mmCIF file of C-alpha atoms and ligand atoms in Angstrom:
data_model
loop_
_atom_site.group_PDB
_atom_site.id
_atom_site.type_symbol
_atom_site.label_atom_id
_atom_site.label_comp_id
_atom_site.label_asym_id
_atom_site.label_seq_id
_atom_site.Cartn_x
_atom_site.Cartn_y
_atom_site.Cartn_z
ATOM 1 C CA MET A 800 -91.079 -34.540 58.741
ATOM 2 C CA LYS A 801 -93.050 -32.886 55.810
ATOM 3 C CA TYR A 802 -93.068 -34.870 52.637
ATOM 4 C CA THR A 803 -92.355 -32.900 49.499
ATOM 5 C CA SER A 804 -92.679 -34.857 46.568
ATOM 6 C CA SER A 805 -91.512 -33.921 43.037
ATOM 7 C CA THR A 806 -95.096 -35.007 41.440
ATOM 8 C CA THR A 807 -96.967 -32.727 43.696
ATOM 9 C CA GLU A 808 -95.102 -29.535 44.313
ATOM 10 C CA VAL A 809 -92.723 -27.370 42.342
ATOM 11 C CA PRO A 810 -89.742 -26.575 44.822
ATOM 12 C CA ASP A 811 -87.647 -23.488 43.908
ATOM 13 C CA ALA A 812 -84.993 -24.412 41.874
ATOM 14 C CA PRO A 813 -81.578 -23.571 43.688
ATOM 15 C CA ALA A 814 -78.602 -22.402 41.570
ATOM 16 C CA VAL A 815 -76.671 -25.555 43.361
ATOM 17 C CA PRO A 816 -78.479 -28.736 43.394
ATOM 18 C CA ARG A 817 -79.468 -29.484 46.992
ATOM 19 C CA HIS A 818 -79.260 -33.249 46.172
ATOM 20 C CA VAL A 819 -76.538 -34.812 43.626
ATOM 21 C CA ALA A 820 -76.883 -38.648 43.091
ATOM 22 C CA ILE A 821 -74.150 -40.266 40.955
ATOM 23 C CA ILE A 822 -73.605 -43.762 39.527
ATOM 24 C CA MET A 823 -70.008 -43.998 39.687
ATOM 25 C CA ASP A 824 -69.397 -46.122 36.522
ATOM 26 C CA GLY A 825 -66.281 -46.956 34.541
ATOM 27 C CA ASN A 826 -63.907 -48.170 37.126
ATOM 28 C CA GLY A 827 -63.187 -51.490 35.314
ATOM 29 C CA ARG A 828 -62.958 -49.867 31.771
ATOM 30 C CA TRP A 829 -60.757 -47.075 32.912
ATOM 31 C CA ALA A 830 -57.999 -49.996 34.402
ATOM 32 C CA THR A 831 -58.577 -52.153 31.260
ATOM 33 C CA LYS A 832 -57.777 -49.258 29.040
ATOM 34 C CA ARG A 833 -54.544 -49.052 30.961
ATOM 35 C CA PHE A 834 -53.735 -52.693 30.796
ATOM 36 C CA LEU A 835 -54.263 -52.941 34.490
ATOM 37 C CA PRO A 836 -56.543 -55.312 36.512
ATOM 38 C CA ARG A 837 -59.997 -53.959 37.152
ATOM 39 C CA VAL A 838 -59.266 -53.690 40.869
ATOM 40 C CA ALA A 839 -56.841 -50.940 39.942
ATOM 41 C CA GLY A 840 -59.662 -48.798 38.626
ATOM 42 C CA HIS A 841 -61.904 -49.279 41.910
ATOM 43 C CA VAL A 842 -58.755 -48.025 43.949
ATOM 44 C CA LYS A 843 -58.641 -44.824 41.733
ATOM 45 C CA GLY A 844 -62.278 -44.592 42.081
ATOM 46 C CA VAL A 845 -62.003 -44.124 45.790
ATOM 47 C CA GLU A 846 -59.754 -41.142 45.203
ATOM 48 C CA ALA A 847 -62.396 -39.645 42.883
ATOM 49 C CA VAL A 848 -65.124 -40.068 45.654
ATOM 50 C CA ARG A 849 -62.561 -38.253 48.019
ATOM 51 C CA THR A 850 -62.568 -35.193 45.475
ATOM 52 C CA VAL A 851 -66.194 -34.963 44.642
ATOM 53 C CA VAL A 852 -67.213 -35.063 48.588
ATOM 54 C CA GLU A 853 -64.784 -32.385 49.153
ATOM 55 C CA ALA A 854 -65.906 -30.309 46.017
ATOM 56 C CA CYS A 855 -69.729 -30.923 46.773
ATOM 57 C CA ALA A 856 -69.248 -29.696 50.340
ATOM 58 C CA ARG A 857 -67.732 -26.568 49.094
ATOM 59 C CA ARG A 858 -70.113 -25.804 46.601
ATOM 60 C CA GLY A 859 -72.927 -26.086 49.383
ATOM 61 C CA VAL A 860 -74.548 -29.287 48.063
ATOM 62 C CA GLU A 861 -76.720 -30.761 51.085
ATOM 63 C CA TYR A 862 -77.083 -34.256 50.062
ATOM 64 C CA LEU A 863 -74.490 -36.496 48.098
ATOM 65 C CA THR A 864 -75.551 -39.929 47.225
ATOM 66 C CA LEU A 865 -73.129 -42.532 45.682
ATOM 67 C CA PHE A 866 -74.027 -45.779 44.219
ATOM 68 C CA ALA A 867 -71.280 -47.868 45.345
ATOM 69 C CA PHE A 868 -72.419 -51.541 45.020
ATOM 70 C CA SER A 869 -75.930 -52.510 43.499
ATOM 71 C CA SER A 870 -77.927 -55.625 44.596
ATOM 72 C CA GLU A 871 -76.914 -57.041 40.987
ATOM 73 C CA ASN A 872 -73.114 -56.523 41.430
ATOM 74 C CA TRP A 873 -73.076 -59.922 43.406
ATOM 75 C CA ARG A 874 -73.133 -61.479 40.049
ATOM 76 C CA ARG A 875 -69.585 -60.459 39.517
ATOM 77 C CA PRO A 876 -66.557 -62.941 40.062
ATOM 78 C CA GLU A 877 -66.176 -63.626 43.445
ATOM 79 C CA GLU A 878 -62.463 -62.367 43.427
ATOM 80 C CA GLU A 879 -63.979 -58.755 42.294
ATOM 81 C CA VAL A 880 -66.691 -58.863 45.018
ATOM 82 C CA SER A 881 -64.505 -59.646 47.685
ATOM 83 C CA LEU A 882 -61.971 -56.907 46.660
ATOM 84 C CA LEU A 883 -64.788 -54.368 46.518
ATOM 85 C CA MET A 884 -65.652 -55.495 50.037
ATOM 86 C CA ARG A 885 -62.252 -54.922 51.339
ATOM 87 C CA LEU A 886 -61.990 -51.449 49.521
ATOM 88 C CA PHE A 887 -64.914 -50.149 51.257
ATOM 89 C CA VAL A 888 -63.727 -51.390 54.776
ATOM 90 C CA THR A 889 -60.398 -49.816 53.867
ATOM 91 C CA ALA A 890 -62.274 -46.501 52.861
ATOM 92 C CA LEU A 891 -64.331 -46.331 55.843
ATOM 93 C CA ASP A 892 -61.474 -47.027 58.076
ATOM 94 C CA ARG A 893 -59.461 -44.229 56.714
ATOM 95 C CA GLU A 894 -62.116 -41.426 55.605
ATOM 96 C CA VAL A 895 -64.650 -41.436 58.391
ATOM 97 C CA SER A 896 -62.397 -39.224 60.783
ATOM 98 C CA LYS A 897 -61.953 -36.758 57.940
ATOM 99 C CA LEU A 898 -65.657 -36.662 57.312
ATOM 100 C CA HIS A 899 -66.308 -36.030 60.928
ATOM 101 C CA ALA A 900 -63.804 -33.372 61.093
ATOM 102 C CA ASN A 901 -65.617 -31.721 58.003
ATOM 103 C CA ASN A 902 -68.893 -31.939 59.815
ATOM 104 C CA ILE A 903 -69.981 -34.551 57.194
ATOM 105 C CA ARG A 904 -72.775 -37.058 58.082
ATOM 106 C CA LEU A 905 -72.371 -40.578 56.510
ATOM 107 C CA LYS A 906 -75.313 -42.825 55.896
ATOM 108 C CA VAL A 907 -75.108 -46.111 54.112
ATOM 109 C CA VAL A 908 -78.124 -47.532 52.705
ATOM 110 C CA GLY A 909 -79.188 -50.858 51.023
ATOM 111 C CA ASP A 910 -79.726 -54.455 52.229
ATOM 112 C CA LEU A 911 -76.823 -54.348 54.554
ATOM 113 C CA SER A 912 -77.719 -57.815 56.127
ATOM 114 C CA ARG A 913 -75.782 -59.465 53.478
ATOM 115 C CA PHE A 914 -72.512 -58.009 54.547
ATOM 116 C CA ASP A 915 -70.204 -59.721 56.992
ATOM 117 C CA ASP A 916 -70.563 -58.534 60.808
ATOM 118 C CA LYS A 917 -67.259 -56.738 60.549
ATOM 119 C CA LEU A 918 -68.469 -54.452 57.804
ATOM 120 C CA GLN A 919 -71.885 -54.131 59.418
ATOM 121 C CA SER A 920 -70.388 -52.877 62.593
ATOM 122 C CA MET A 921 -68.095 -50.470 61.187
ATOM 123 C CA ILE A 922 -71.031 -49.038 59.060
ATOM 124 C CA ALA A 923 -72.962 -48.645 62.309
ATOM 125 C CA SER A 924 -70.272 -46.955 64.151
ATOM 126 C CA ALA A 925 -69.375 -44.632 61.242
ATOM 127 C CA GLU A 926 -72.877 -43.491 61.354
ATOM 128 C CA ARG A 927 -73.258 -43.107 64.728
ATOM 129 C CA LYS A 928 -70.277 -40.934 65.018
ATOM 130 C CA THR A 929 -71.169 -38.676 62.187
ATOM 131 C CA ALA A 930 -75.084 -38.627 63.030
ATOM 132 C CA ASN A 931 -75.149 -35.114 64.186
ATOM 133 C CA ASN A 932 -73.102 -33.457 61.414
ATOM 134 C CA THR A 933 -74.950 -30.803 59.499
ATOM 135 C CA ARG A 934 -72.531 -29.538 56.498
ATOM 136 C CA MET A 935 -73.656 -32.281 54.085
ATOM 137 C CA THR A 936 -74.906 -35.820 54.116
ATOM 138 C CA VAL A 937 -73.049 -38.313 52.268
ATOM 139 C CA THR A 938 -75.087 -41.394 51.374
ATOM 140 C CA VAL A 939 -73.526 -44.503 50.236
ATOM 141 C CA CYS A 940 -75.744 -46.804 48.546
ATOM 142 C CA ALA A 941 -74.326 -50.533 48.986
ATOM 143 C CA ASN A 942 -76.181 -53.609 48.091
ATOM 144 C CA TYR A 943 -78.757 -51.127 47.024
ATOM 145 C CA GLY A 944 -81.310 -51.797 44.300
ATOM 146 C CA GLY A 945 -84.353 -49.338 43.710
ATOM 147 C CA ARG A 946 -86.642 -52.159 43.477
ATOM 148 C CA TRP A 947 -85.603 -53.542 46.614
ATOM 149 C CA ASP A 948 -86.212 -50.160 48.199
ATOM 150 C CA ILE A 949 -89.541 -49.930 47.175
ATOM 151 C CA MET A 950 -90.487 -53.340 48.149
ATOM 152 C CA GLN A 951 -89.058 -52.865 51.662
ATOM 153 C CA ALA A 952 -90.961 -49.783 52.001
ATOM 154 C CA VAL A 953 -94.337 -51.127 50.771
ATOM 155 C CA GLY A 954 -93.808 -53.973 53.564
ATOM 156 C CA LYS A 955 -93.152 -51.255 56.224
ATOM 157 C CA MET A 956 -96.127 -49.151 54.853
ATOM 158 C CA VAL A 957 -98.559 -52.415 54.897
ATOM 159 C CA ALA A 958 -97.330 -53.154 58.604
ATOM 160 C CA ALA A 959 -98.030 -49.562 59.801
ATOM 161 C CA HIS A 960 -101.563 -49.316 58.239
ATOM 162 C CA PRO A 961 -103.170 -52.992 59.260
ATOM 163 C CA GLY A 962 -106.299 -53.265 57.366
ATOM 164 C CA ALA A 963 -106.025 -50.695 54.895
ATOM 165 C CA GLY A 964 -106.471 -51.334 51.112
ATOM 166 C CA ASP A 965 -105.610 -48.158 49.757
ATOM 167 C CA PHE A 966 -102.510 -46.299 50.097
ATOM 168 C CA THR A 967 -100.969 -42.945 49.071
ATOM 169 C CA GLU A 968 -97.663 -41.763 48.112
ATOM 170 C CA GLU A 969 -97.243 -39.913 51.240
ATOM 171 C CA GLN A 970 -97.642 -43.179 53.139
ATOM 172 C CA LEU A 971 -95.066 -44.716 51.329
ATOM 173 C CA ALA A 972 -92.425 -42.283 51.064
ATOM 174 C CA PRO A 973 -91.324 -42.135 54.722
ATOM 175 C CA HIS A 974 -90.412 -45.860 54.413
ATOM 176 C CA LEU A 975 -88.088 -45.637 51.844
ATOM 177 C CA ALA A 976 -84.377 -46.049 52.657
ATOM 178 C CA MET A 977 -83.514 -42.286 51.977
ATOM 179 C CA ALA A 978 -86.547 -40.729 53.400
ATOM 180 C CA TYR A 979 -84.241 -38.314 55.182
ATOM 181 C CA ALA A 980 -83.316 -36.416 52.029
ATOM 182 C CA PRO A 981 -85.345 -34.599 49.498
ATOM 183 C CA GLU A 982 -85.402 -36.298 45.922
ATOM 184 C CA PRO A 983 -82.316 -35.806 44.040
ATOM 185 C CA ASP A 984 -82.077 -32.559 41.889
ATOM 186 C CA LEU A 985 -79.191 -33.886 39.765
ATOM 187 C CA PHE A 986 -78.312 -37.386 38.512
ATOM 188 C CA ILE A 987 -75.002 -38.235 37.130
ATOM 189 C CA ARG A 988 -73.746 -41.343 35.525
ATOM 190 C CA THR A 989 -70.414 -41.511 34.411
ATOM 191 C CA GLY A 990 -68.914 -44.297 32.149
ATOM 192 C CA GLY A 991 -70.909 -43.718 29.153
ATOM 193 C CA GLU A 992 -74.107 -45.905 29.680
ATOM 194 C CA GLN A 993 -77.393 -44.245 29.644
ATOM 195 C CA ARG A 994 -79.545 -46.325 31.883
ATOM 196 C CA ILE A 995 -80.548 -46.114 35.761
ATOM 197 C CA SER A 996 -79.277 -49.900 36.717
ATOM 198 C CA ASN A 997 -81.801 -50.127 39.386
ATOM 199 C CA PHE A 998 -80.680 -46.892 41.267
ATOM 200 C CA LEU A 999 -83.216 -44.681 43.135
ATOM 201 C CA LEU A 1000 -86.296 -45.399 40.889
ATOM 202 C CA TRP A 1001 -88.911 -43.631 43.058
ATOM 203 C CA GLN A 1002 -86.812 -40.805 43.776
ATOM 204 C CA LEU A 1003 -85.663 -40.221 40.247
ATOM 205 C CA ALA A 1004 -89.163 -39.461 39.071
ATOM 206 C CA TYR A 1005 -88.372 -35.688 38.233
ATOM 207 C CA THR A 1006 -84.564 -35.293 38.646
ATOM 208 C CA GLU A 1007 -82.474 -33.995 35.901
ATOM 209 C CA LEU A 1008 -80.165 -36.357 34.332
ATOM 210 C CA PHE A 1009 -76.453 -35.897 33.237
ATOM 211 C CA PHE A 1010 -74.602 -38.438 31.402
ATOM 212 C CA THR A 1011 -70.904 -38.405 30.703
ATOM 213 C CA ASP A 1012 -68.534 -40.698 29.053
ATOM 214 C CA THR A 1013 -65.728 -39.802 31.425
ATOM 215 C CA TYR A 1014 -64.644 -42.940 33.543
ATOM 216 C CA TRP A 1015 -65.297 -42.557 37.132
ATOM 217 C CA PRO A 1016 -61.617 -42.609 38.421
ATOM 218 C CA ASP A 1017 -61.201 -39.603 35.799
ATOM 219 C CA PHE A 1018 -64.221 -37.779 37.110
ATOM 220 C CA SER A 1019 -62.669 -34.164 38.533
ATOM 221 C CA ILE A 1020 -63.877 -31.084 40.010
ATOM 222 C CA GLU A 1021 -64.174 -29.567 36.354
ATOM 223 C CA SER A 1022 -66.368 -32.570 35.539
ATOM 224 C CA LEU A 1023 -68.555 -31.986 38.765
ATOM 225 C CA ASP A 1024 -68.751 -28.191 37.579
ATOM 226 C CA GLU A 1025 -69.524 -29.146 34.156
ATOM 227 C CA ALA A 1026 -72.822 -31.364 35.433
ATOM 228 C CA ILE A 1027 -73.983 -28.434 37.786
ATOM 229 C CA ALA A 1028 -73.478 -25.959 34.826
ATOM 230 C CA SER A 1029 -75.738 -28.051 32.640
ATOM 231 C CA TYR A 1030 -78.294 -28.510 35.738
ATOM 232 C CA GLN A 1031 -78.339 -24.714 35.851
ATOM 233 C CA HIS A 1032 -79.566 -24.356 32.359
ATOM 234 C CA ARG A 1033 -82.470 -26.827 32.620
ATOM 235 C CA GLU A 1034 -86.117 -25.689 33.098
ATOM 236 C CA ARG A 1035 -87.763 -27.927 35.731
ATOM 237 C CA ARG A 1036 -91.477 -27.897 34.713
ATOM 238 C CA PHE A 1037 -92.587 -31.000 36.714
ATOM 239 C CA GLY A 1038 -95.580 -31.525 34.152
ATOM 240 C CA ARG A 1039 -96.368 -27.480 34.074
ATOM 241 C CA THR A 1040 -95.900 -25.483 31.028
ATOM 242 C CA GLY A 1041 -93.080 -22.800 30.741
ATOM 243 C CA ALA A 1042 -95.563 -20.167 30.858
ATOM 244 C CA GLN A 1043 -96.766 -20.976 34.190
ATOM 245 C CA LEU A 1044 -93.433 -21.249 35.592
ATOM 246 C CA ALA A 1045 -92.391 -17.660 34.173
ATOM 247 C CA GLU A 1046 -95.677 -16.350 35.954
ATOM 248 C CA LYS A 1047 -94.536 -18.103 39.261
ATOM 249 C CA THR A 1048 -91.282 -16.406 39.429
ATOM 250 C CA SER A 1049 -92.408 -13.102 38.165
HETATM 251 C C1 IPE B 1001 -68.274 -48.885 38.802
HETATM 252 O O1 IPE B 1001 -67.265 -49.435 37.870
HETATM 253 C C2 IPE B 1001 -67.857 -49.564 40.274
HETATM 254 C C3 IPE B 1001 -68.995 -50.746 40.630
HETATM 255 C C4 IPE B 1001 -70.080 -51.187 39.935
HETATM 256 C C5 IPE B 1001 -68.732 -51.243 41.926
HETATM 257 P P1 IPE B 1001 -67.333 -50.837 36.996
HETATM 258 O O2 IPE B 1001 -66.758 -51.848 37.925
HETATM 259 O O3 IPE B 1001 -68.826 -51.211 36.724
HETATM 260 O O4 IPE B 1001 -66.751 -50.404 35.690
HETATM 261 P P2 IPE B 1001 -66.982 -50.777 34.146
HETATM 262 O O5 IPE B 1001 -68.424 -50.356 33.972
HETATM 263 O O6 IPE B 1001 -66.988 -52.414 34.177
HETATM 264 O O7 IPE B 1001 -65.992 -50.001 33.499
HETATM 265 C C1 IPE B 1002 -74.084 -49.593 38.493
HETATM 266 O O1 IPE B 1002 -72.951 -49.871 37.608
HETATM 267 C C2 IPE B 1002 -73.997 -50.015 39.769
HETATM 268 C C3 IPE B 1002 -72.895 -48.907 40.412
HETATM 269 C C4 IPE B 1002 -72.083 -48.171 39.860
HETATM 270 C C5 IPE B 1002 -72.472 -49.512 41.729
HETATM 271 P P1 IPE B 1002 -73.052 -51.471 36.875
HETATM 272 O O2 IPE B 1002 -71.638 -51.209 35.958
HETATM 273 O O3 IPE B 1002 -73.127 -52.373 37.758
HETATM 274 O O4 IPE B 1002 -74.171 -51.108 35.821
HETATM 275 P P2 IPE B 1002 -74.379 -51.995 34.507
HETATM 276 O O5 IPE B 1002 -74.546 -53.495 34.902
HETATM 277 O O6 IPE B 1002 -73.609 -51.703 33.495
HETATM 278 O O7 IPE B 1002 -75.950 -51.702 34.185
HETATM 279 MG MG1 MG B 1003 -70.029 -50.638 35.151
#
């Protein structure tokens, strides 16, 4: 597979982002605002996932990446963590056949070794079942951290080149957890915070960033279209000047 990096080549910007990556934030506050337990926000958040997966597939997005659980989310109260795990199991159970019927491939990336055996085997079987689907790839980042990803890739890279002292980006990139996908074109974070929270650190180098105050459970097809419309108005220069880009396209 050829490695194309945002830092070396200017890909032609498609009208619809090929790869959309989302930090789905604000579930807890959505619930608290309604005097509901935080859990209710997570349950409602699963519905928003369904809506966005379907809308992205219809719009021709090729890769949709969703941050579901970060390496740092283990710091939450045990009750919330275990509920999130149970929700994950239920969602996998319910949604995988639908994804498969819609020709959607599911990938789960992160340090999965920390999940219990049942969840790990459900993930493996969901990935196996949908492996050859071609319409869109949905990646769920679970127990994922950008620093974890870079470190595990470094470990594999060093092992693959014994004795080597100098390495290149091209040697590292194939070992990143999402090496099968191009770098994200559009990043969306809901819930009002403007930070990366250890999401895809390497891959977001030249991604267009879109932040919205909308809480994730309220994120709708219209919200998605607003983010895509904003992306369509950006000029992606990748370090070059605007005039150089005009020349390239004329
Ligand atoms: C995002 O919503 C879901 C996860 C991190 C699992 P939050 O649970 O972070 O919601 P807020 O940010 O507390 O509102
Ligand atoms: C980021 O949200 C992780 C996910 C959405 C899975 P957090 O709610 O954990 O992020 P912080 O703690 O506010 O940065
Ligand atoms: Mg949050």
